[in-house]
Coordinates of C-alpha atoms in Angstrom, one line a residue:
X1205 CA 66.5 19.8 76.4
X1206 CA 63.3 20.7 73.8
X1207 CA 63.5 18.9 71.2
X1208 CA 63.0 20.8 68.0
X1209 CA 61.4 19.8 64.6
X1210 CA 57.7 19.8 63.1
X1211 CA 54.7 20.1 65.4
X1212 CA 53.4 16.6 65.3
X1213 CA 50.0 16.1 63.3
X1214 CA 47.1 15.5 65.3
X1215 CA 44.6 12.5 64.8
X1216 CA 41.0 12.8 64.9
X1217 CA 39.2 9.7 66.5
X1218 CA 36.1 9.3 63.7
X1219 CA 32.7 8.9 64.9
X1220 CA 31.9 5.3 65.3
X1221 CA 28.2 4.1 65.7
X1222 CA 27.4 1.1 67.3
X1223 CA 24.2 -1.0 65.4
X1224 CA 23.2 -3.1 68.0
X1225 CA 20.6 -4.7 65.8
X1226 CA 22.7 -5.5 62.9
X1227 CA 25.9 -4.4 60.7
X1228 CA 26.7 -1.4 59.1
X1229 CA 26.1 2.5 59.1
X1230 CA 22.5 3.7 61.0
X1231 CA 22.6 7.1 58.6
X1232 CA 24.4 8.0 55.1
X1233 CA 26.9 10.2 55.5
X1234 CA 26.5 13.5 53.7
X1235 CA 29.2 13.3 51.3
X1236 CA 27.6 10.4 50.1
X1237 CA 23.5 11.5 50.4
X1238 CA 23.4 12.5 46.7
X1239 CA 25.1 9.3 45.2
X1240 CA 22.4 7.4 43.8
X1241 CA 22.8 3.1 44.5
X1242 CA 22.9 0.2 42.4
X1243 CA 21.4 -2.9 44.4
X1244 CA 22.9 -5.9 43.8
X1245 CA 22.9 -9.7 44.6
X1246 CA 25.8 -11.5 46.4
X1247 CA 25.8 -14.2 44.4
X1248 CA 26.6 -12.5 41.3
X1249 CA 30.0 -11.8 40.3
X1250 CA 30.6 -7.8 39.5
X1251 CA 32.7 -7.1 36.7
X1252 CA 33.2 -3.8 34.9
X1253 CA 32.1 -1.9 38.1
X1254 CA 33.3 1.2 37.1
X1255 CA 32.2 1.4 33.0
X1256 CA 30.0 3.7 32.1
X1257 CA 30.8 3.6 28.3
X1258 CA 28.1 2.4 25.7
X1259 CA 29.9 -0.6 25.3
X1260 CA 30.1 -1.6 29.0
X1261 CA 26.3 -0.6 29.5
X1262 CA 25.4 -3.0 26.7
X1263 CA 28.0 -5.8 28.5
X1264 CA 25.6 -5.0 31.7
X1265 CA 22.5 -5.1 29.9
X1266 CA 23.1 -8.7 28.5
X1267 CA 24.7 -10.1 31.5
X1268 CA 21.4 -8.4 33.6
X1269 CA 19.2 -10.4 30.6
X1270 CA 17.8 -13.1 32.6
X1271 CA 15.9 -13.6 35.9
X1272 CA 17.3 -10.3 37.3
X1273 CA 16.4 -8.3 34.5
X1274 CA 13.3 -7.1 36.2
X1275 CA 15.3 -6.0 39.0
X1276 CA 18.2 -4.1 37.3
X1277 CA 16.2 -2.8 34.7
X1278 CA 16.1 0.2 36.9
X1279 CA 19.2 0.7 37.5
X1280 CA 19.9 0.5 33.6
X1281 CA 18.1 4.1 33.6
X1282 CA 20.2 5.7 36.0
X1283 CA 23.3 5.5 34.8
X1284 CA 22.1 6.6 31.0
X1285 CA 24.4 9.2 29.6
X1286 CA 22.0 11.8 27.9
X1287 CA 24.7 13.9 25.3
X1288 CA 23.3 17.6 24.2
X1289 CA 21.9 18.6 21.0
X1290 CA 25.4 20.1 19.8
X1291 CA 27.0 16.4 19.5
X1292 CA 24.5 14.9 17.2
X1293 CA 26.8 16.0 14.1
X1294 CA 29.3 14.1 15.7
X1295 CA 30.8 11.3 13.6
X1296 CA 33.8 8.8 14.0
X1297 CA 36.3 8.4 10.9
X1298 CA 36.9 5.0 10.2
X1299 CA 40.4 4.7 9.6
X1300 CA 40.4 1.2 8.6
X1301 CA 41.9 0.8 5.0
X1302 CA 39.7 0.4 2.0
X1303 CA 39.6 -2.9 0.0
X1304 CA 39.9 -2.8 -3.5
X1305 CA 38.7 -5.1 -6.2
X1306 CA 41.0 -7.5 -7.7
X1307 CA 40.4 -7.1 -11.5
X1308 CA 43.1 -10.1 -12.1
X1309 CA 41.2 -12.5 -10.7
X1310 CA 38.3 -14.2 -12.1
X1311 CA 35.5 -16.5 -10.6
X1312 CA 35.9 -19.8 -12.3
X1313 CA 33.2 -21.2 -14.1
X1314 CA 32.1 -24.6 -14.1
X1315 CA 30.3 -26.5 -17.4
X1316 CA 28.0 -29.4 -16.2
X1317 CA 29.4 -32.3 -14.8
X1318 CA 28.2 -34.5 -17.5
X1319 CA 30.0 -32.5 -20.5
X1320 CA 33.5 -33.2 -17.8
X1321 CA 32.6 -36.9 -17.8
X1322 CA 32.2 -37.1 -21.2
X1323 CA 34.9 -35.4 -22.1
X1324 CA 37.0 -38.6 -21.5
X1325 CA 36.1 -40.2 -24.5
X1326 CA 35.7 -37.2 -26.8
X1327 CA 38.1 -36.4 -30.0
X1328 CA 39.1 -33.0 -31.0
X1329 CA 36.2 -32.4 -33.4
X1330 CA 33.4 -33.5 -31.0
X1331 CA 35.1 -31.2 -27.7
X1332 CA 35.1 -27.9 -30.1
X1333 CA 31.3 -28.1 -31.2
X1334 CA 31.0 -29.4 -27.8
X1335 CA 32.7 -25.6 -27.0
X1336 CA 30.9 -23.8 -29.6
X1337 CA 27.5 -24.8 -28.2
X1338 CA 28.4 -24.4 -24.9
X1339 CA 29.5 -20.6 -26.0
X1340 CA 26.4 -20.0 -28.0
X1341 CA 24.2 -20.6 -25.1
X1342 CA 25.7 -18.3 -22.9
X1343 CA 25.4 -16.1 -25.0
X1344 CA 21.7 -16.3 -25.9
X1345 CA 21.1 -16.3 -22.0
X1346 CA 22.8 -13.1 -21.5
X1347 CA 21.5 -11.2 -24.3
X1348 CA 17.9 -12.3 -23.2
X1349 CA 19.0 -11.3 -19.5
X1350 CA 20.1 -8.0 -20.8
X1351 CA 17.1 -6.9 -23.0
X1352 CA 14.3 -8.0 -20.0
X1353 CA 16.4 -6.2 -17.4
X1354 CA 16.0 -2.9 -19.7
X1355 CA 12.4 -3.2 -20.3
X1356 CA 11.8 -4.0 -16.5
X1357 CA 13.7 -0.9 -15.4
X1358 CA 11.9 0.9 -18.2
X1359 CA 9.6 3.7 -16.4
X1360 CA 6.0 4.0 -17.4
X1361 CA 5.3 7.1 -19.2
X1362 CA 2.6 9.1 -17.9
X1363 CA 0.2 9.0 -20.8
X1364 CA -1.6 12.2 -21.9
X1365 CA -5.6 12.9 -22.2
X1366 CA -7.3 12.6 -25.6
X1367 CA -9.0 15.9 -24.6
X1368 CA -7.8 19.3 -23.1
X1369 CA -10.1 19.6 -20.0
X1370 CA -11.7 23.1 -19.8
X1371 CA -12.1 24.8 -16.3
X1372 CA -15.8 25.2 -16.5
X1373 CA -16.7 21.4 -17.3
X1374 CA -17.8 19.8 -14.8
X1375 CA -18.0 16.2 -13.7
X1376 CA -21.3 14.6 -13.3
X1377 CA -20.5 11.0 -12.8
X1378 CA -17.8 9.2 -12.6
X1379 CA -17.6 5.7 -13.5
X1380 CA -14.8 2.8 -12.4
X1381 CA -14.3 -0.2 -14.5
X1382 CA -14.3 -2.4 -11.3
X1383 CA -18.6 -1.5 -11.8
X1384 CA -18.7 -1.8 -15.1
X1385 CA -17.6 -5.3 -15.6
X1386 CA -20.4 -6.2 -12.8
X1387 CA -23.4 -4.8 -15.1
X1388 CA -25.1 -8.1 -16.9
X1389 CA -28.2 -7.3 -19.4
X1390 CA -29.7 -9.8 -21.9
X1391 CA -30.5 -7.5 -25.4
X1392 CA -31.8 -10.7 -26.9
X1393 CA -31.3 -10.6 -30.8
X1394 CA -31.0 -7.7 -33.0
X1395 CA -32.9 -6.5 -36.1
X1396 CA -32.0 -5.5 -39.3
X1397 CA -33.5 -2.5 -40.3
X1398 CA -31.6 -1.4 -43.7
X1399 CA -28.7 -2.3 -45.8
X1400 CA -26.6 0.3 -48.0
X1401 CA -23.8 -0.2 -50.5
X1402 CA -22.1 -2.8 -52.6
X1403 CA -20.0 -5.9 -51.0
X1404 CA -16.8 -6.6 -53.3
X1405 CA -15.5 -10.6 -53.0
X1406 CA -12.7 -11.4 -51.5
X1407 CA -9.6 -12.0 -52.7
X1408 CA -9.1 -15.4 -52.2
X1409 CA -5.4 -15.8 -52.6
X1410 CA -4.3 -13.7 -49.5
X1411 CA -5.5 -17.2 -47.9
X1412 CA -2.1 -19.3 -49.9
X1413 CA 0.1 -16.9 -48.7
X1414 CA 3.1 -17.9 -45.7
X1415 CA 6.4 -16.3 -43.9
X1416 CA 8.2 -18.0 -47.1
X1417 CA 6.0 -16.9 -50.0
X1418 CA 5.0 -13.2 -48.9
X1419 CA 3.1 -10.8 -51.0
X1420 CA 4.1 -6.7 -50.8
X1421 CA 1.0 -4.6 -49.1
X1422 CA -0.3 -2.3 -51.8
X1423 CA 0.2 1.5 -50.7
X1424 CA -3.5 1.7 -52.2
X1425 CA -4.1 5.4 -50.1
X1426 CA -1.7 7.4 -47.9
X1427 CA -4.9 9.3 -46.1
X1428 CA -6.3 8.0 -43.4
X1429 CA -9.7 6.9 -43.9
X1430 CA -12.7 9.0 -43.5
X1431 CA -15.7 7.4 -40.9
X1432 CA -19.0 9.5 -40.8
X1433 CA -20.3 10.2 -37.1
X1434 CA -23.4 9.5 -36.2
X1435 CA -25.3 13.2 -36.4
X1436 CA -23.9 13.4 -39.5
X1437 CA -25.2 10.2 -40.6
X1438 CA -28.7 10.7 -43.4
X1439 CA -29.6 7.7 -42.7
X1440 CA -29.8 7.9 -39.0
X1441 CA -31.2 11.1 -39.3
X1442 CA -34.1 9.9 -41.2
X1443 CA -34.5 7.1 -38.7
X1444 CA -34.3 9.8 -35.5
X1445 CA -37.3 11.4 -37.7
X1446 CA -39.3 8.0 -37.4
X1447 CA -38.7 7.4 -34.1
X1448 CA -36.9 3.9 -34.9
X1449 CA -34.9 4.3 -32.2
X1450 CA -33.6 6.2 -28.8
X1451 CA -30.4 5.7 -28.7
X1452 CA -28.3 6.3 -32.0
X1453 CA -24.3 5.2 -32.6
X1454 CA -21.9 3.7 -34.7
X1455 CA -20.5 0.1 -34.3
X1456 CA -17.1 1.8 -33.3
X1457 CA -18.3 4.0 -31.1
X1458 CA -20.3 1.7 -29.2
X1459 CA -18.0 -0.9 -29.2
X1460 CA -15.4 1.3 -27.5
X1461 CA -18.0 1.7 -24.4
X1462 CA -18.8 -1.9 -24.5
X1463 CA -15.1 -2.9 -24.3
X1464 CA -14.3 0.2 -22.1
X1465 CA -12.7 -1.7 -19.1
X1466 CA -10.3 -3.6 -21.5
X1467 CA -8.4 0.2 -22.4
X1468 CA -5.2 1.7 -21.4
X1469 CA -5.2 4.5 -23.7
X1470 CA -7.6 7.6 -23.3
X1471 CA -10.1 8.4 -25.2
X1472 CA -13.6 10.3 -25.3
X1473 CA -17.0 10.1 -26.9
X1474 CA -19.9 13.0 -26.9
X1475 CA -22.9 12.4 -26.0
X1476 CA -25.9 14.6 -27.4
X1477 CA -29.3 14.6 -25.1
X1478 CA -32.1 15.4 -27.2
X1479 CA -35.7 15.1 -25.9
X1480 CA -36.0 11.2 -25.4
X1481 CA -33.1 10.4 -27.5
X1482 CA -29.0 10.2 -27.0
X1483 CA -26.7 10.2 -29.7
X1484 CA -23.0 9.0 -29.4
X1485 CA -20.5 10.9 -31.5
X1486 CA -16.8 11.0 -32.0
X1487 CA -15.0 14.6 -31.4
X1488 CA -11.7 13.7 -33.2
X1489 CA -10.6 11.5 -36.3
X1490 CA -7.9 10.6 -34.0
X1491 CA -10.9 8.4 -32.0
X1492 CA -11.2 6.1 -35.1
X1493 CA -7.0 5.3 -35.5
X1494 CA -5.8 1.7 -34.7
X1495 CA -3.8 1.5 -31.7
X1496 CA -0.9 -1.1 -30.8
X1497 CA 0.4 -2.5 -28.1
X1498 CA -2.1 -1.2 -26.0
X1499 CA -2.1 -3.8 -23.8
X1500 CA 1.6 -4.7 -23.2
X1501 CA 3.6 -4.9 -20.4
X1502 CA 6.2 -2.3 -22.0
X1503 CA 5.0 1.1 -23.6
X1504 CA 6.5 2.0 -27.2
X1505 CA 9.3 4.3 -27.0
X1506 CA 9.2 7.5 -25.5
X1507 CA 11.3 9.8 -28.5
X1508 CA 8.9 11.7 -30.7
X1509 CA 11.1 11.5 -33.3
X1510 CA 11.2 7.8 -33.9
X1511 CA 9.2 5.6 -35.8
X1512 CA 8.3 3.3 -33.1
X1513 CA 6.8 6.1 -31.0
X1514 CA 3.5 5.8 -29.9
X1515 CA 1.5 8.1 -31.9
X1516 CA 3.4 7.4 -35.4
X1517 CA 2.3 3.5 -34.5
X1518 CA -1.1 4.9 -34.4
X1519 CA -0.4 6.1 -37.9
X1520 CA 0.8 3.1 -38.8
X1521 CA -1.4 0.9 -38.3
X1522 CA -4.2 2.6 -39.7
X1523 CA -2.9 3.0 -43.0
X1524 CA -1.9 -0.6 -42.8
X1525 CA -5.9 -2.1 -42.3
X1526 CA -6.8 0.6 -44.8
X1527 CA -4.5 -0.7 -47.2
X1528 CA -4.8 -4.6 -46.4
X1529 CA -8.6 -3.8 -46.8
X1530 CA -8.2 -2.5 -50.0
X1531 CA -5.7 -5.2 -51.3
X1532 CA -8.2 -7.9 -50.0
X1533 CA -11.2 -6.8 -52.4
X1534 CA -10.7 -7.9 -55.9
X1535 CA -12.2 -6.6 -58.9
X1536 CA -12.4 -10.2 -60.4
X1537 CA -15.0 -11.2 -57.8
X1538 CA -18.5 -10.9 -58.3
X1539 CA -19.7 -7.8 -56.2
X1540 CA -23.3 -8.2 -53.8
X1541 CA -25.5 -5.4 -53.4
X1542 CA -26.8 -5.2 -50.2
X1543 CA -29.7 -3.1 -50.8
X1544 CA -30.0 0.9 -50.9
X1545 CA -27.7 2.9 -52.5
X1546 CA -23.9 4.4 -50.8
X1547 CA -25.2 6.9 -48.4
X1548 CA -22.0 8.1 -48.4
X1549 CA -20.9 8.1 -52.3
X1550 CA -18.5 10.8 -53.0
X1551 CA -16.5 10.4 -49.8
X1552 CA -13.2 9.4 -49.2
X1553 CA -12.7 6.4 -47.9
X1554 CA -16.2 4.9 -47.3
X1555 CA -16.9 3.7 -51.0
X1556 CA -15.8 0.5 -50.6
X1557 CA -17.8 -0.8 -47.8
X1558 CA -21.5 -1.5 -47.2
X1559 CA -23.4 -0.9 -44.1
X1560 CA -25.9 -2.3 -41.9
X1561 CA -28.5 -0.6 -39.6
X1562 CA -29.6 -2.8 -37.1
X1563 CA -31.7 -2.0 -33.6
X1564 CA -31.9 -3.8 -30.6
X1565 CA -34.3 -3.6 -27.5
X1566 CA -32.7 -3.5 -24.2
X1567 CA -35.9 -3.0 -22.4
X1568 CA -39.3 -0.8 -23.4
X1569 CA -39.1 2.4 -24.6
X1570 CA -35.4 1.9 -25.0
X1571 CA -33.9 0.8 -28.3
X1572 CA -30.0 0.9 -30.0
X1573 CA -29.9 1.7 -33.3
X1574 CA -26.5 0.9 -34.4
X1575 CA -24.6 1.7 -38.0
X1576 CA -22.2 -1.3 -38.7
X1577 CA -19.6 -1.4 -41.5
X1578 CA -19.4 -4.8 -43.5
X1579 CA -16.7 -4.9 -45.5
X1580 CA -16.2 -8.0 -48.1
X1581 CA -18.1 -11.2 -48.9
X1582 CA -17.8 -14.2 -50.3
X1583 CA -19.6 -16.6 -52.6
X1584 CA -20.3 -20.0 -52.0
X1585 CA -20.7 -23.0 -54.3
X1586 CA -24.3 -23.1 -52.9
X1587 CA -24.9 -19.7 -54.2
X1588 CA -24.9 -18.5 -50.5
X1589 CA -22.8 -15.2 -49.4
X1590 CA -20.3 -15.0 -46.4
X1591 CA -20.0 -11.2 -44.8
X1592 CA -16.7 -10.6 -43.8
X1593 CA -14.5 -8.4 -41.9
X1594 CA -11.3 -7.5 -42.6
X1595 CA -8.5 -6.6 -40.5
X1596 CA -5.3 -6.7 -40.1
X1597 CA -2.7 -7.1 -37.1
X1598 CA 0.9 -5.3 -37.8
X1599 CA 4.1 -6.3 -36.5
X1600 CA 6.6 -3.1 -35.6
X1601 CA 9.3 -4.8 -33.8
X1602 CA 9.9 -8.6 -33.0
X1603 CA 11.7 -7.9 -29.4
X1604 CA 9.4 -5.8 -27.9
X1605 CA 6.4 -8.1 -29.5
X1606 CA 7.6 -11.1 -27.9
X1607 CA 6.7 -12.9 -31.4
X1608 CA 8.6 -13.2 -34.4
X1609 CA 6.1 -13.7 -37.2
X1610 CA 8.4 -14.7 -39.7
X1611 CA 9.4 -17.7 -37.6
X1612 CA 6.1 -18.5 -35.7
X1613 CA 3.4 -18.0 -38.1
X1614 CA 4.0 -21.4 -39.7
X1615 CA 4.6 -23.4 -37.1
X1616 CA 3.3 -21.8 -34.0
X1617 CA 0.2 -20.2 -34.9
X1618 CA -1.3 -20.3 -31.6
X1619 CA 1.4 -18.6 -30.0
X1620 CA 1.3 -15.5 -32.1
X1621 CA -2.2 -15.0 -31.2
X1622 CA -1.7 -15.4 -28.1
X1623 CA 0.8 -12.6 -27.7
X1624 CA -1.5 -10.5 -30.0
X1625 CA -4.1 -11.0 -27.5
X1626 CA -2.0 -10.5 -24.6
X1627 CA -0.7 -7.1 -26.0
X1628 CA -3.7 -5.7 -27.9
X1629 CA -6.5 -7.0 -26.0
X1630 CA -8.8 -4.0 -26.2
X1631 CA -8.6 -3.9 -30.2
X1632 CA -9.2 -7.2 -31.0
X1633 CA -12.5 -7.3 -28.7
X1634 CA -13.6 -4.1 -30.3
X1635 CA -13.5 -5.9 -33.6
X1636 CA -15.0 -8.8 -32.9
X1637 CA -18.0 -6.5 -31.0
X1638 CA -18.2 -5.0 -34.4
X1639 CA -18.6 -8.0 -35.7
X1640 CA -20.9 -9.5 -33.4
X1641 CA -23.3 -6.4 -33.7
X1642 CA -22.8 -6.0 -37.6
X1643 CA -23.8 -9.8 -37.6
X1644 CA -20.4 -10.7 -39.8
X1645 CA -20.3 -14.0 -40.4
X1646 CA -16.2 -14.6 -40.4
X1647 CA -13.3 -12.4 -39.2
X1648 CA -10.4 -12.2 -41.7
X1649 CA -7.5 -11.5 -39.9
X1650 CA -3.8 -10.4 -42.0
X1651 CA -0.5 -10.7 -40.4
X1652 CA 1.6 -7.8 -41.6
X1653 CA 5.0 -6.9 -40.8
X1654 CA 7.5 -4.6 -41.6
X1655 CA 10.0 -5.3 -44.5
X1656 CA 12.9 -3.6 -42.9
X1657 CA 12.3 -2.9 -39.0
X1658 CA 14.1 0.3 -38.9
X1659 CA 11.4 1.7 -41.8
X1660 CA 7.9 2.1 -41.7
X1661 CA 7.6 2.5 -45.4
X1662 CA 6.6 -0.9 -46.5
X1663 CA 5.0 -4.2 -45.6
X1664 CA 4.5 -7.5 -46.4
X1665 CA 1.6 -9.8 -45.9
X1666 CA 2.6 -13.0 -44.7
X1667 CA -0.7 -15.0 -43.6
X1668 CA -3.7 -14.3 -42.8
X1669 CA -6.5 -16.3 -40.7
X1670 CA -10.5 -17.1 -40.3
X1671 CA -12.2 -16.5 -37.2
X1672 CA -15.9 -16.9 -36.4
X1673 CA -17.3 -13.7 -34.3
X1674 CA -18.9 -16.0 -31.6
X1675 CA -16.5 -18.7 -30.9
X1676 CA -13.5 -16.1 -31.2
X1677 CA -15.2 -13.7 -28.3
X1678 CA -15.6 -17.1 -26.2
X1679 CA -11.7 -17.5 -27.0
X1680 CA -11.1 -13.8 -25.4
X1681 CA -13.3 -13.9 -22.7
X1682 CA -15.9 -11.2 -24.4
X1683 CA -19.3 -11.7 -22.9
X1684 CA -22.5 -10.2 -24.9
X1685 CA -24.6 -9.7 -21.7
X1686 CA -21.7 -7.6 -20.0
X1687 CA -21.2 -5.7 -22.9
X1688 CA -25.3 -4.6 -23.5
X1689 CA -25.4 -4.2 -19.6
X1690 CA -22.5 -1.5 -19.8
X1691 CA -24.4 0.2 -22.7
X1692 CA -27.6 0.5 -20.2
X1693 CA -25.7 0.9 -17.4
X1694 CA -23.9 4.2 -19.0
X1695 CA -27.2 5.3 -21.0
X1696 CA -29.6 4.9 -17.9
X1697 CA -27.3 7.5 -16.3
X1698 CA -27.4 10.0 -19.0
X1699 CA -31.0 9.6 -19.3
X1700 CA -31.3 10.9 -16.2
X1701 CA -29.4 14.1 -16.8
X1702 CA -31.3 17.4 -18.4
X1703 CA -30.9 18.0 -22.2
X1704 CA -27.5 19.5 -23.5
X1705 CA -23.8 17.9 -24.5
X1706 CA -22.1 15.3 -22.4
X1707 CA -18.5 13.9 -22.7
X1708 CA -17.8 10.5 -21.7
X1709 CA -13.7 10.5 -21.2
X1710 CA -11.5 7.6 -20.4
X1711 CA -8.8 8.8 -17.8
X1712 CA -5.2 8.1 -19.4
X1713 CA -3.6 6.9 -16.1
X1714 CA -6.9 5.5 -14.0
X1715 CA -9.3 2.7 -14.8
X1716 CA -11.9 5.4 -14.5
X1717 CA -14.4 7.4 -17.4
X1718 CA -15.9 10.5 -16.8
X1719 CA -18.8 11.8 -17.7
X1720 CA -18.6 15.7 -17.9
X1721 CA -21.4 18.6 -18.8
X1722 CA -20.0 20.8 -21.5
X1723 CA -21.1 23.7 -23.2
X1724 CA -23.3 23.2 -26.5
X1725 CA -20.7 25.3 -28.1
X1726 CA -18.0 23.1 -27.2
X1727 CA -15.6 21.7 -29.9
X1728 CA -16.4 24.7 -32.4
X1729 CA -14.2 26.7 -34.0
X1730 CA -15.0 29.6 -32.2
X1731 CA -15.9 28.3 -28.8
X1732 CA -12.7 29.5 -27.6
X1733 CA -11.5 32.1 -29.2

C-alpha cells in the first residue's frame, strides 16, 4: 500500500572545502563579504560582544586602554554611531526627584576651644560678657564682610571726557604714560623774576586745634574762586613782550602735565603756538576745581542727585580750600608785601594771595616762565618770613575713605595720610609741585570733615599739619627731574608742529593724552553756532 502524508523535505549537502594547509574557510561567503571584522586576541576574555551603546563603547575603550590600545584603536572607529543633524535637540528628562533645602536645620557653630575650657571655671557674670563679646565680634566681622563685598561687586563707571571732541580735530600725537614716566631732565634751579601782592600771617591757632576741640569752617564765599589764565595774565604778557621766556604757564597748569601719569580723571589744557613761544592755558573753570578720591579703589556714587556724587564732590571741595584759606589768614597778623602791586586787584577771588614769577632753563633757547600763587606767611622771632601754602584735605564719608578722622587724627596720624595718599595721589603731588616751583617754604595741610555726613552744608576743622615741599615729594615718590623731563618731553613735540591752537586731553578711561590740532576759533562763542 502508498503510504500517504507530507512529501518529505529534502536536505541539501552544503559545500564543504577542504584547507589542506590549515583550518578554516579558503573564501568569505557572500552573505558575510560586507560585514566588516573586529580582530581580536585569544587570550583576552570578550565580554559585551554584542553592545554597541555609548556606554558599552566606553566599557571597550577602557578595557582596550593598555598595550592593545594601538591595535583596537581601529576598530573603535568602526563601530562609531554617527546620529543626524535632526537629533541634536534631543534631550533626556531627568526624572530623579529634586532635593530641597532644609530650613529647620542649622549648621552648628563652634566658639574656640579655649573659651569651652574655660568655661569650667567661669560664674554667671564672666560667661555673659564672655557672650556679649563673642556676639559683638561677629558682628563687626560680618558688617565689614558685607560692605567690602558691595564695593568689590561695584562696577566701574565709565567716566566721561572733560571736552566734547569735534569731528574735524585731529590727533597729532598721542602720548602713553608708560613714556612719560621714562623722560628724566635736570632744570637745575629756578629764578625769580618778580613778586606781586601782599602775604597775610597765618593764623596760628588752626595749629591747637584736635578731633575733640574742633573749630566750625567759616562759609567766608560760596563762589568758586576765580584763577586768571595765562594769556590773560599782564604780567606775562609784558614778559612775552621782553622775550623773558618761551614757554609761558601757570603753576596749576603745569603741574597737571608734570603729574599727568598720576590721573584718573580727564582733563585738557590748550596750547597756543606763537612764533618761538607756547603758552599753556585752561579752557574751563572746571580745570582749576579740587577733585577727591581720584585715586581710590571705589568711584563715588553714581546718582546725580546725591551729595556724594562725583561732580558735587568737586564742588565740595573747592569751596572747602577756598574757605579754609580764607579762615587761615588773620587780620591780626602783620601782612608782607612782596613787591609790585595786585596785578589782579578788583577780581574775585585772587586778592588775598601774592604771586611769584619765576623762569627756569631747561636747555638754550628754551626757558619756563611760570606764575605761582603763594598764599600766607609767617614771621619768625628772627624777623625772618616763612611762605606758605595752604590747603586743605576734606573728609565726605568715613566708609568709603577707609579713615575715620575723628578717631585717627590723634592717635594715628600716619595712617590717615596714608589713605589720603593712597586715594588722592594725583592732588597732593600737584600741590606739592606747586609748591616746589613757587619755592614755598612749608605746606599747611587742614583736615576737614563734614559735621553731619548726610549734609554737605557745614564743616569742621579738626587738625591741621606742616609739611616741607622737598622731603614731603620724597615721601610720595615725586621726582623733580621726571617731572621737568615730561615738560620737555611734551613741549619739544609741540615745538615741532606749525603755528596755531593745540589741545592736550587726558583720555577719561586710558592712561593716554592727546594732543589734537583745533581750529583758532575753537572754544568761542560763536565757533559753533
Amino acid at each position: 500500500l502508498r503510504r500517504l502524508g507530507p512529501p518529505a523535505m529534502e536536505f541539501a549537502v552544503p559545500e564543504i572545502e577542504d584547507n589542506t594547509s590549515g583550518w578554516g574557510p579558503l573564501s568569505v561567503p557572500k552573505d558575510f563579504e560586507d560585514v566588516p571584522f573586529a580582530p581580536f586576541s585569544k587570550a583576552e576574555k570578550i565580554g559585551r560582544c554584542a553592545d554597541f551603546t555609548a556606554q558599552g563603547r566606553s566599557y571597550a575603550a577602557q578595557r582596550s586602554y593598555g598595550r592593545h590600545r594601538d591595535e583596537n584603536a581601529a576598530v573603535e572607529t568602526v563601530f562609531n554611531f554617527q546620529g543626524d543633524d535632526h537629533e541634536t535637540d534631543f534631550h533626556l528628562v531627568d526624572s530623579r526627584p529634586v532635593s530641597r533645602p532644609t530650613f529647620a536645620r542649622r549648621r552648628p557653630q563652634w566658639r574656640n576651644r579655649r573659651f569651652q575650657e574655660d568655661d569650667k571655671d567661669m560664674t554667671g557674670a564672666e560667661r555673659e560678657k564672655q557672650r556679649r563679646q563673642y556676639a559683638k565680634e561677629k558682628k563687626k566681622q560680618h558688617w565689614g564682610a558685607s560692605y567690602w563685598n558691595q564695593l568689590e561687586t561695584r562696577q566701574r563707571v565709565t567716566l566721561q571726557s572733560s571736552v566734547e571732541i569735534r569731528p574735524d580735530w585731529s590727533v597729532v600725537e598721542q602720548f602713553d604714560f608708560s613714556t612719560l614716566t621714562k623722560q628724566q631732565h635736570e632744570a637745575g634751579e629756578g629764578q625769580t623774576l618778580k613778586r606781586c601782592g601782599v602775604l597775610k600771617g597765618y593764623d596760628i591757632t588752626l595749629d591747637r586745634l584736635t578731633p575733640k576741640f574742633n573749630r566750625a569752617l567759616r562759609k567766608t564765599t560760596s563762589k568758586f574762586p576765580v584763577k586768571v589764565s595765562t594769556s590773560d595774565d599782564p604780567v606775562i604778557q609784558t614778559l612775552a613782550r621782553e622775550n623773558a621766556g618761551h614757554v609761558f604757564a601757570t603753576d596749576a597748569i603745569l603741574a597737571t602735565l608734570m603729574c599727568a601719569p598720576r590721573s584718573n580723571y580727564s582733563w585738557d589744557v590748550v596750547a597756543h603756538r606763537v612764533g618761538d613761544k607756547i603758552f599753556f592755558d585752561r579752557r574751563s573753570p572746571e580745570f582749576d576745581k579740587v577733585t577727591v578720591s581720584e585715586t581710590a579703589q571705589g568711584l563715588p556714587e553714581e546718582d546725580r542727585e546725591s551729595i556724594n556724587h562725583l561732580e558735587k564732590l568737586k564742588d565740595e571741595a573747592t569751596l572747602v580750600n577756598a574757605n579754609f584759606l580764607a579762615m587761615a589768614l588773620s587780620d591780626k597778623e602783620k601782612s608782607y608785601k612782596l613787591g609790585s602791586s595786585h596785578p589782579f586787584k578788583g577780581k574775585e577771588g585772587n586778592s588775598d594771595t601774592g604771586f611769584s614769577y619765576r623762569k627756569w632753563t631747561l636747555e638754550e633757547g628754551l626757558d619756563v616762565v611760570v606764575r605761582c600763587e603763594l598764599d600766607s606767611v609767617i614771621k619768625r622771632k628772627k624777623g625772618q618770613e616763612t611762605v606758605l601754602m595752604v590747603r586743605a584735605l576734606n573728609e565726605y564719608d568715613s566708609r568709603v575713605s577707609g579713615s575715620d578722622y575723628r578717631q585717627k587724627l590723634e592717635n594715628q596720624r600716619g595712617a590717615v595720610v596714608a589713605t589720603e595718599l593712597k586715594n588722592n595721589a594725583n592732588k597732593l603731588a600737584k600741590w606739592t609741585t606747586q609748591a616746589i616751583l613757587g619755592e614755598v617754604d612749608l605746606i599747611k595741610l587742614g583736615f576737614a570733615s563734614r559735621s553731619h555726613p548726610r549734609s554737605a552744608a557745614n564743616h569742621e576743622v579738626l587738625s591741621t599739619q606742616m609739611y616741607k615741599p622737598k622731603d614731603f615729594a620724597s615721601q610720595i615718590n615725586l621726582n623733580e627731574k621726571n617731572m621737568w623731563g615730561i615738560t620737555k618731553y611734551l613741549v619739544d613735540h609741540i615745538m615741532k608742529m606749525p603755528e596755531g591752537k593745540y589741545l592736550i586731553v587726558k583720555d577719561p578711561n586710558k592712561p593716554i593724552l592727546r594732543l589734537y590740532d583745533i581750529p583758532m576759533d575753537a572754544f568761542e562763542a560763536s565757533a559753533y553756532e
